[in-house]
PDB file of C-alpha atoms and ligand atoms in Angstrom:
ATOM      1  CA  MET A   1      71.090  42.041 140.826  1.00 48.00           C
ATOM      2  CA  THR A   2      71.903  39.526 138.849  1.00 50.00           C
ATOM      3  CA  LEU A   3      74.849  39.873 136.115  1.00 50.00           C
ATOM      4  CA  LEU A   4      72.568  40.198 133.489  1.00 51.00           C
ATOM      5  CA  ASN A   5      70.734  42.782 135.151  1.00 51.00           C
ATOM      6  CA  LYS A   6      73.941  44.782 135.780  1.00 52.00           C
ATOM      7  CA  PHE A   7      74.545  44.213 131.935  1.00 47.00           C
ATOM      8  CA  MET A   8      71.583  45.752 131.139  1.00 50.00           C
ATOM      9  CA  THR A   9      71.295  48.353 133.198  1.00 48.00           C
ATOM     10  CA  LEU A  10      74.718  49.402 131.852  1.00 48.00           C
ATOM     11  CA  LEU A  11      73.234  49.224 128.211  1.00 47.00           C
ATOM     12  CA  ALA A  12      70.508  51.487 129.120  1.00 48.00           C
ATOM     13  CA  ILE A  13      73.197  54.199 130.708  1.00 45.00           C
ATOM     14  CA  THR A  14      75.007  53.799 127.535  1.00 45.00           C
ATOM     15  CA  ALA A  15      72.423  54.415 125.237  1.00 45.00           C
ATOM     16  CA  LEU A  16      71.116  57.290 127.259  1.00 44.00           C
ATOM     17  CA  VAL A  17      74.715  58.827 127.300  1.00 46.00           C
ATOM     18  CA  GLY A  18      74.447  58.276 123.781  1.00 43.00           C
ATOM     19  CA  CYS A  19      71.269  59.749 122.993  1.00 43.00           C
ATOM     20  CA  GLY A  20      72.783  62.801 125.148  1.00 43.00           C
ATOM     21  CA  GLU A  21      75.653  62.932 122.875  1.00 43.00           C
ATOM     22  CA  SER A  22      73.548  62.873 119.694  1.00 43.00           C
ATOM     23  CA  LYS A  23      71.451  65.375 121.085  1.00 43.00           C
ATOM     24  CA  LYS A  24      74.105  67.830 121.873  1.00 43.00           C
ATOM     25  CA  LYS A  25      75.458  67.323 118.063  1.00 42.00           C
ATOM     26  CA  GLU A  26      72.291  68.176 116.626  1.00 43.00           C
ATOM     27  CA  GLU A  27      72.023  71.363 119.090  1.00 44.00           C
ATOM     28  CA  ASN A  28      75.514  72.038 117.511  1.00 44.00           C
ATOM     29  CA  LYS A  29      74.542  71.835 113.996  1.00 43.00           C
ATOM     30  CA  GLY A  30      73.386  75.699 114.032  1.00 42.00           C
ATOM     31  CA  PHE A  31      77.207  75.956 114.288  1.00 45.00           C
ATOM     32  CA  GLU A  32      77.916  73.866 112.303  1.00 43.00           C
ATOM     33  CA  TYR A  33      76.208  75.624 109.277  1.00 43.00           C
ATOM     34  CA  GLU A  34      78.344  78.347 109.766  1.00 42.00           C
ATOM     35  CA  GLN A  35      81.242  76.484 108.196  1.00 43.00           C
ATOM     36  CA  PRO A  36      80.539  76.375 104.752  1.00 44.00           C
ATOM     37  CA  SER A  37      80.750  80.181 104.161  1.00 44.00           C
ATOM     38  CA  ASN A  38      83.606  79.988 106.858  1.00 43.00           C
ATOM     39  CA  ASP A  39      85.574  77.453 104.466  1.00 47.00           C
ATOM     40  CA  ALA A  40      84.839  79.427 101.216  1.00 45.00           C
ATOM     41  CA  GLY A  41      86.291  82.688 103.100  1.00 45.00           C
ATOM     42  CA  THR A  42      89.640  80.554 103.820  1.00 48.00           C
ATOM     43  CA  ALA A  43      89.502  79.260 100.326  1.00 50.00           C
ATOM     44  CA  GLU A  44      89.620  82.910  98.870  1.00 49.00           C
ATOM     45  CA  ALA A  45      92.465  83.722 101.400  1.00 50.00           C
ATOM     46  CA  PRO A  46      94.908  84.984  98.548  1.00 55.00           C
ATOM     47  CA  ASP A  47      92.277  88.050  97.955  1.00 56.00           C
ATOM     48  CA  LEU A  48      92.410  88.834 101.212  1.00 63.00           C
ATOM     49  CA  GLU A  49      96.578  89.992 101.012  1.00 69.00           C
ATOM     50  CA  PRO A  50      97.515  92.974 101.500  1.00 83.00           C
ATOM     51  CA  ILE A  51      97.541  95.031  98.316  1.00 92.00           C
ATOM     52  CA  SER A  52     101.120  95.820  97.261  1.00 95.00           C
ATOM     53  CA  ASN A  53     102.550  97.825  94.529  1.00 97.00           C
ATOM     54  CA  THR A  54     105.994  95.516  94.310  1.00 98.00           C
ATOM     55  CA  VAL A  55     104.346  92.807  91.875  1.00 98.00           C
ATOM     56  CA  THR A  56     106.092  89.634  90.966  1.00 98.00           C
ATOM     57  CA  ILE A  57     104.299  87.538  88.383  1.00 98.00           C
ATOM     58  CA  THR A  58     106.021  84.623  86.207  1.00 98.00           C
ATOM     59  CA  GLY A  59     105.810  82.944  82.900  1.00 98.00           C
ATOM     60  CA  ASN A  60     106.774  79.107  82.423  1.00 98.00           C
ATOM     61  CA  ASP A  61     107.312  77.004  79.487  1.00 98.00           C
ATOM     62  CA  LEU A  62     103.869  75.798  79.499  1.00 98.00           C
ATOM     63  CA  MET A  63     102.819  79.252  78.144  1.00 98.00           C
ATOM     64  CA  LYS A  64     101.200  80.123  81.429  1.00 98.00           C
ATOM     65  CA  TYR A  65     101.592  82.966  83.959  1.00 98.00           C
ATOM     66  CA  ASN A  66     101.097  82.480  87.649  1.00 98.00           C
ATOM     67  CA  LYS A  67      98.575  84.979  88.354  1.00 98.00           C
ATOM     68  CA  LYS A  68      95.102  85.852  86.633  1.00 98.00           C
ATOM     69  CA  GLU A  69      94.906  88.925  88.578  1.00 98.00           C
ATOM     70  CA  ILE A  70      96.659  91.742  90.138  1.00 98.00           C
ATOM     71  CA  LYS A  71      95.744  94.283  92.466  1.00 98.00           C
ATOM     72  CA  VAL A  72      97.326  97.480  93.448  1.00 98.00           C
ATOM     73  CA  LYS A  73      96.882 100.932  94.915  1.00 97.00           C
ATOM     74  CA  ALA A  74      95.792 104.133  92.904  1.00 97.00           C
ATOM     75  CA  GLY A  75      98.328 107.094  92.683  1.00 94.00           C
ATOM     76  CA  GLU A  76     101.508 104.975  93.448  1.00 96.00           C
ATOM     77  CA  LYS A  77     104.312 103.876  91.496  1.00 98.00           C
ATOM     78  CA  VAL A  78     103.931 100.022  90.925  1.00 98.00           C
ATOM     79  CA  THR A  79     107.084  97.982  90.562  1.00 98.00           C
ATOM     80  CA  LEU A  80     106.600  94.960  88.355  1.00 98.00           C
ATOM     81  CA  THR A  81     109.022  91.824  87.556  1.00 98.00           C
ATOM     82  CA  LEU A  82     108.104  89.455  85.120  1.00 98.00           C
ATOM     83  CA  LYS A  83     110.333  86.258  85.587  1.00 98.00           C
ATOM     84  CA  HIS A  84     110.489  83.640  82.733  1.00 98.00           C
ATOM     85  CA  VAL A  85     110.931  80.455  85.020  1.00 98.00           C
ATOM     86  CA  GLY A  86     111.025  78.044  82.128  1.00 98.00           C
ATOM     87  CA  LYS A  87     114.121  76.852  80.107  1.00 98.00           C
ATOM     88  CA  LEU A  88     113.124  77.625  76.459  1.00 98.00           C
ATOM     89  CA  ASP A  89     114.519  80.398  74.364  1.00 98.00           C
ATOM     90  CA  LYS A  90     112.460  83.623  73.609  1.00 96.00           C
ATOM     91  CA  GLN A  91     112.455  82.576  70.118  1.00 96.00           C
ATOM     92  CA  VAL A  92     109.706  79.376  70.761  1.00 97.00           C
ATOM     93  CA  MET A  93     108.650  80.588  73.974  1.00 98.00           C
ATOM     94  CA  GLY A  94     109.053  84.256  74.538  1.00 98.00           C
ATOM     95  CA  HIS A  95     107.387  85.720  77.100  1.00 98.00           C
ATOM     96  CA  ASN A  96     106.389  89.516  77.986  1.00 98.00           C
ATOM     97  CA  TRP A  97     103.879  91.530  80.025  1.00 98.00           C
ATOM     98  CA  VAL A  98     101.851  94.543  78.510  1.00 98.00           C
ATOM     99  CA  LEU A  99      99.566  96.521  80.201  1.00 98.00           C
ATOM    100  CA  LEU A 100      96.468  97.987  77.743  1.00 98.00           C
ATOM    101  CA  LYS A 101      95.070 100.856  78.610  1.00 98.00           C
ATOM    102  CA  LYS A 102      91.695 101.185  79.082  1.00 97.00           C
ATOM    103  CA  GLY A 103      89.295 100.369  76.126  1.00 95.00           C
ATOM    104  CA  VAL A 104      91.679  98.815  74.172  1.00 98.00           C
ATOM    105  CA  ASP A 105      90.603  95.676  72.636  1.00 98.00           C
ATOM    106  CA  LEU A 106      92.761  92.848  73.304  1.00 98.00           C
ATOM    107  CA  VAL A 107      92.198  90.575  70.232  1.00 98.00           C
ATOM    108  CA  ASP A 108      92.959  93.600  67.977  1.00 98.00           C
ATOM    109  CA  PHE A 109      96.045  94.462  69.916  1.00 98.00           C
ATOM    110  CA  ALA A 110      97.616  91.047  70.080  1.00 98.00           C
ATOM    111  CA  THR A 111      96.826  90.576  66.240  1.00 98.00           C
ATOM    112  CA  GLU A 112      98.690  93.585  65.500  1.00 97.00           C
ATOM    113  CA  ALA A 113     101.705  92.734  68.099  1.00 98.00           C
ATOM    114  CA  GLN A 114     102.319  89.463  66.295  1.00 96.00           C
ATOM    115  CA  THR A 115     103.767  90.907  63.150  1.00 96.00           C
ATOM    116  CA  ALA A 116     105.984  93.605  65.317  1.00 97.00           C
ATOM    117  CA  VAL A 117     108.731  90.839  65.222  1.00 94.00           C
ATOM    118  CA  ASP A 118     111.705  93.119  65.432  1.00 93.00           C
ATOM    119  CA  ASN A 119     110.505  95.133  68.120  1.00 96.00           C
ATOM    120  CA  GLY A 120     109.658  92.440  70.551  1.00 95.00           C
ATOM    121  CA  TYR A 121     106.241  91.990  69.446  1.00 98.00           C
ATOM    122  CA  ILE A 122     105.269  95.457  70.839  1.00 98.00           C
ATOM    123  CA  PRO A 123     103.975  97.403  67.700  1.00 97.00           C
ATOM    124  CA  GLU A 124     106.340 100.465  66.856  1.00 96.00           C
ATOM    125  CA  GLY A 125     104.670 103.891  68.468  1.00 95.00           C
ATOM    126  CA  THR A 126     102.072 102.486  69.725  1.00 97.00           C
ATOM    127  CA  ASP A 127      99.768 104.050  71.674  1.00 97.00           C
ATOM    128  CA  ASP A 128      97.481 101.120  73.455  1.00 98.00           C
ATOM    129  CA  VAL A 129      99.892 100.493  75.927  1.00 98.00           C
ATOM    130  CA  ILE A 130     100.589 101.796  79.947  1.00 98.00           C
ATOM    131  CA  ALA A 131     103.590  99.526  80.432  1.00 98.00           C
ATOM    132  CA  HIS A 132     105.577  96.890  79.229  1.00 98.00           C
ATOM    133  CA  THR A 133     108.376  94.662  80.019  1.00 98.00           C
ATOM    134  CA  LYS A 134     111.054  93.247  77.409  1.00 97.00           C
ATOM    135  CA  MET A 135     110.456  89.921  75.735  1.00 98.00           C
ATOM    136  CA  LEU A 136     111.850  87.265  78.014  1.00 98.00           C
ATOM    137  CA  GLY A 137     113.156  83.583  77.410  1.00 98.00           C
ATOM    138  CA  GLY A 138     113.928  80.982  80.110  1.00 98.00           C
ATOM    139  CA  GLY A 139     115.649  81.848  83.390  1.00 98.00           C
ATOM    140  CA  GLU A 140     115.245  85.753  82.240  1.00 98.00           C
ATOM    141  CA  SER A 141     113.711  88.385  83.847  1.00 98.00           C
ATOM    142  CA  ASP A 142     112.674  91.970  83.531  1.00 98.00           C
ATOM    143  CA  THR A 143     111.158  94.655  86.368  1.00 98.00           C
ATOM    144  CA  ILE A 144     109.614  97.800  85.206  1.00 98.00           C
ATOM    145  CA  GLU A 145     108.311 101.028  86.981  1.00 98.00           C
ATOM    146  CA  PHE A 146     105.139 102.985  86.004  1.00 98.00           C
ATOM    147  CA  GLU A 147     102.784 104.914  87.868  1.00 98.00           C
ATOM    148  CA  ALA A 148      99.578 103.116  88.992  1.00 98.00           C
ATOM    149  CA  PRO A 149      96.749 104.370  86.091  1.00 97.00           C
ATOM    150  CA  GLU A 150      93.193 105.903  87.672  1.00 97.00           C
ATOM    151  CA  PRO A 151      91.523 103.236  89.403  1.00 98.00           C
ATOM    152  CA  GLY A 152      89.584 100.640  87.183  1.00 98.00           C
ATOM    153  CA  THR A 153      90.174  97.149  85.694  1.00 98.00           C
ATOM    154  CA  TYR A 154      92.436  96.969  82.841  1.00 98.00           C
ATOM    155  CA  GLN A 155      93.879  93.437  81.031  1.00 98.00           C
ATOM    156  CA  PHE A 156      97.490  92.102  80.707  1.00 98.00           C
ATOM    157  CA  LEU A 157      98.982  90.009  78.333  1.00 98.00           C
ATOM    158  CA  CYS A 158     101.627  88.491  76.595  1.00 98.00           C
ATOM    159  CA  SER A 159     102.242  89.970  73.001  1.00 98.00           C
ATOM    160  CA  PHE A 160     104.231  86.652  71.553  1.00 98.00           C
ATOM    161  CA  PRO A 161     102.137  85.120  68.915  1.00 98.00           C
ATOM    162  CA  GLY A 162      99.515  83.115  70.065  1.00 97.00           C
ATOM    163  CA  HIS A 163      99.967  83.149  73.589  1.00 98.00           C
ATOM    164  CA  TYR A 164      96.962  86.119  74.494  1.00 98.00           C
ATOM    165  CA  GLY A 165      94.768  83.433  74.309  1.00 97.00           C
ATOM    166  CA  VAL A 166      95.779  81.739  77.695  1.00 97.00           C
ATOM    167  CA  MET A 167      98.275  84.517  78.917  1.00 98.00           C
ATOM    168  CA  GLN A 168      96.079  87.256  79.802  1.00 98.00           C
ATOM    169  CA  GLY A 169      94.790  88.538  83.275  1.00 98.00           C
ATOM    170  CA  GLU A 170      93.205  91.413  84.840  1.00 98.00           C
ATOM    171  CA  PHE A 171      94.815  94.574  86.337  1.00 98.00           C
ATOM    172  CA  ILE A 172      92.799  96.066  89.005  1.00 98.00           C
ATOM    173  CA  VAL A 173      93.853  99.412  90.301  1.00 98.00           C
ATOM    174  CA  GLU A 174      91.880  99.957  93.858  1.00 97.00           C
ATOM    175  CA  ASP A 175      91.045 103.483  95.188  1.00 93.00           C
TER     176      ASP A 175
HETATM  177 CO1   CO B 201     104.129  84.311  76.249  1.00 76.12          CO
END
């Protein structure tokens, strides 16, 4: 065998092996197709967290809660802590956490609440609220306890004037 022949044989073997490999990849495609749904599952991992009735939610100086959704178990007490992790005064960037009863219109409530300046922006004697924290400024926090309402989806908001548009979310009570 000449050197050239040896080289050509080597090339042929390499090509064959290469073919084999690409064939294997082809066969594995079935598995690779499963990946996207697995990835989506991973992306939704926060939803798979065990439900706890001890909840912490934060509000910041950018007028945002860190949660759009809170899930709790029915028939158990809920311990909820709101932390204002910003620095701004409560006159400027006040945050509270207000859980509305079912059927209460969030915009109607927020509109009424913004005139209740002397009551921490909670309408005095209101029957619309299941529970609420105090109005907080930067660095403050408040913890409240209440019985989880019946299973279903409720709405929560910050009732500081103008905040409800961004600072609102769903409170889901699971059976
Ligand atoms: Co607020």
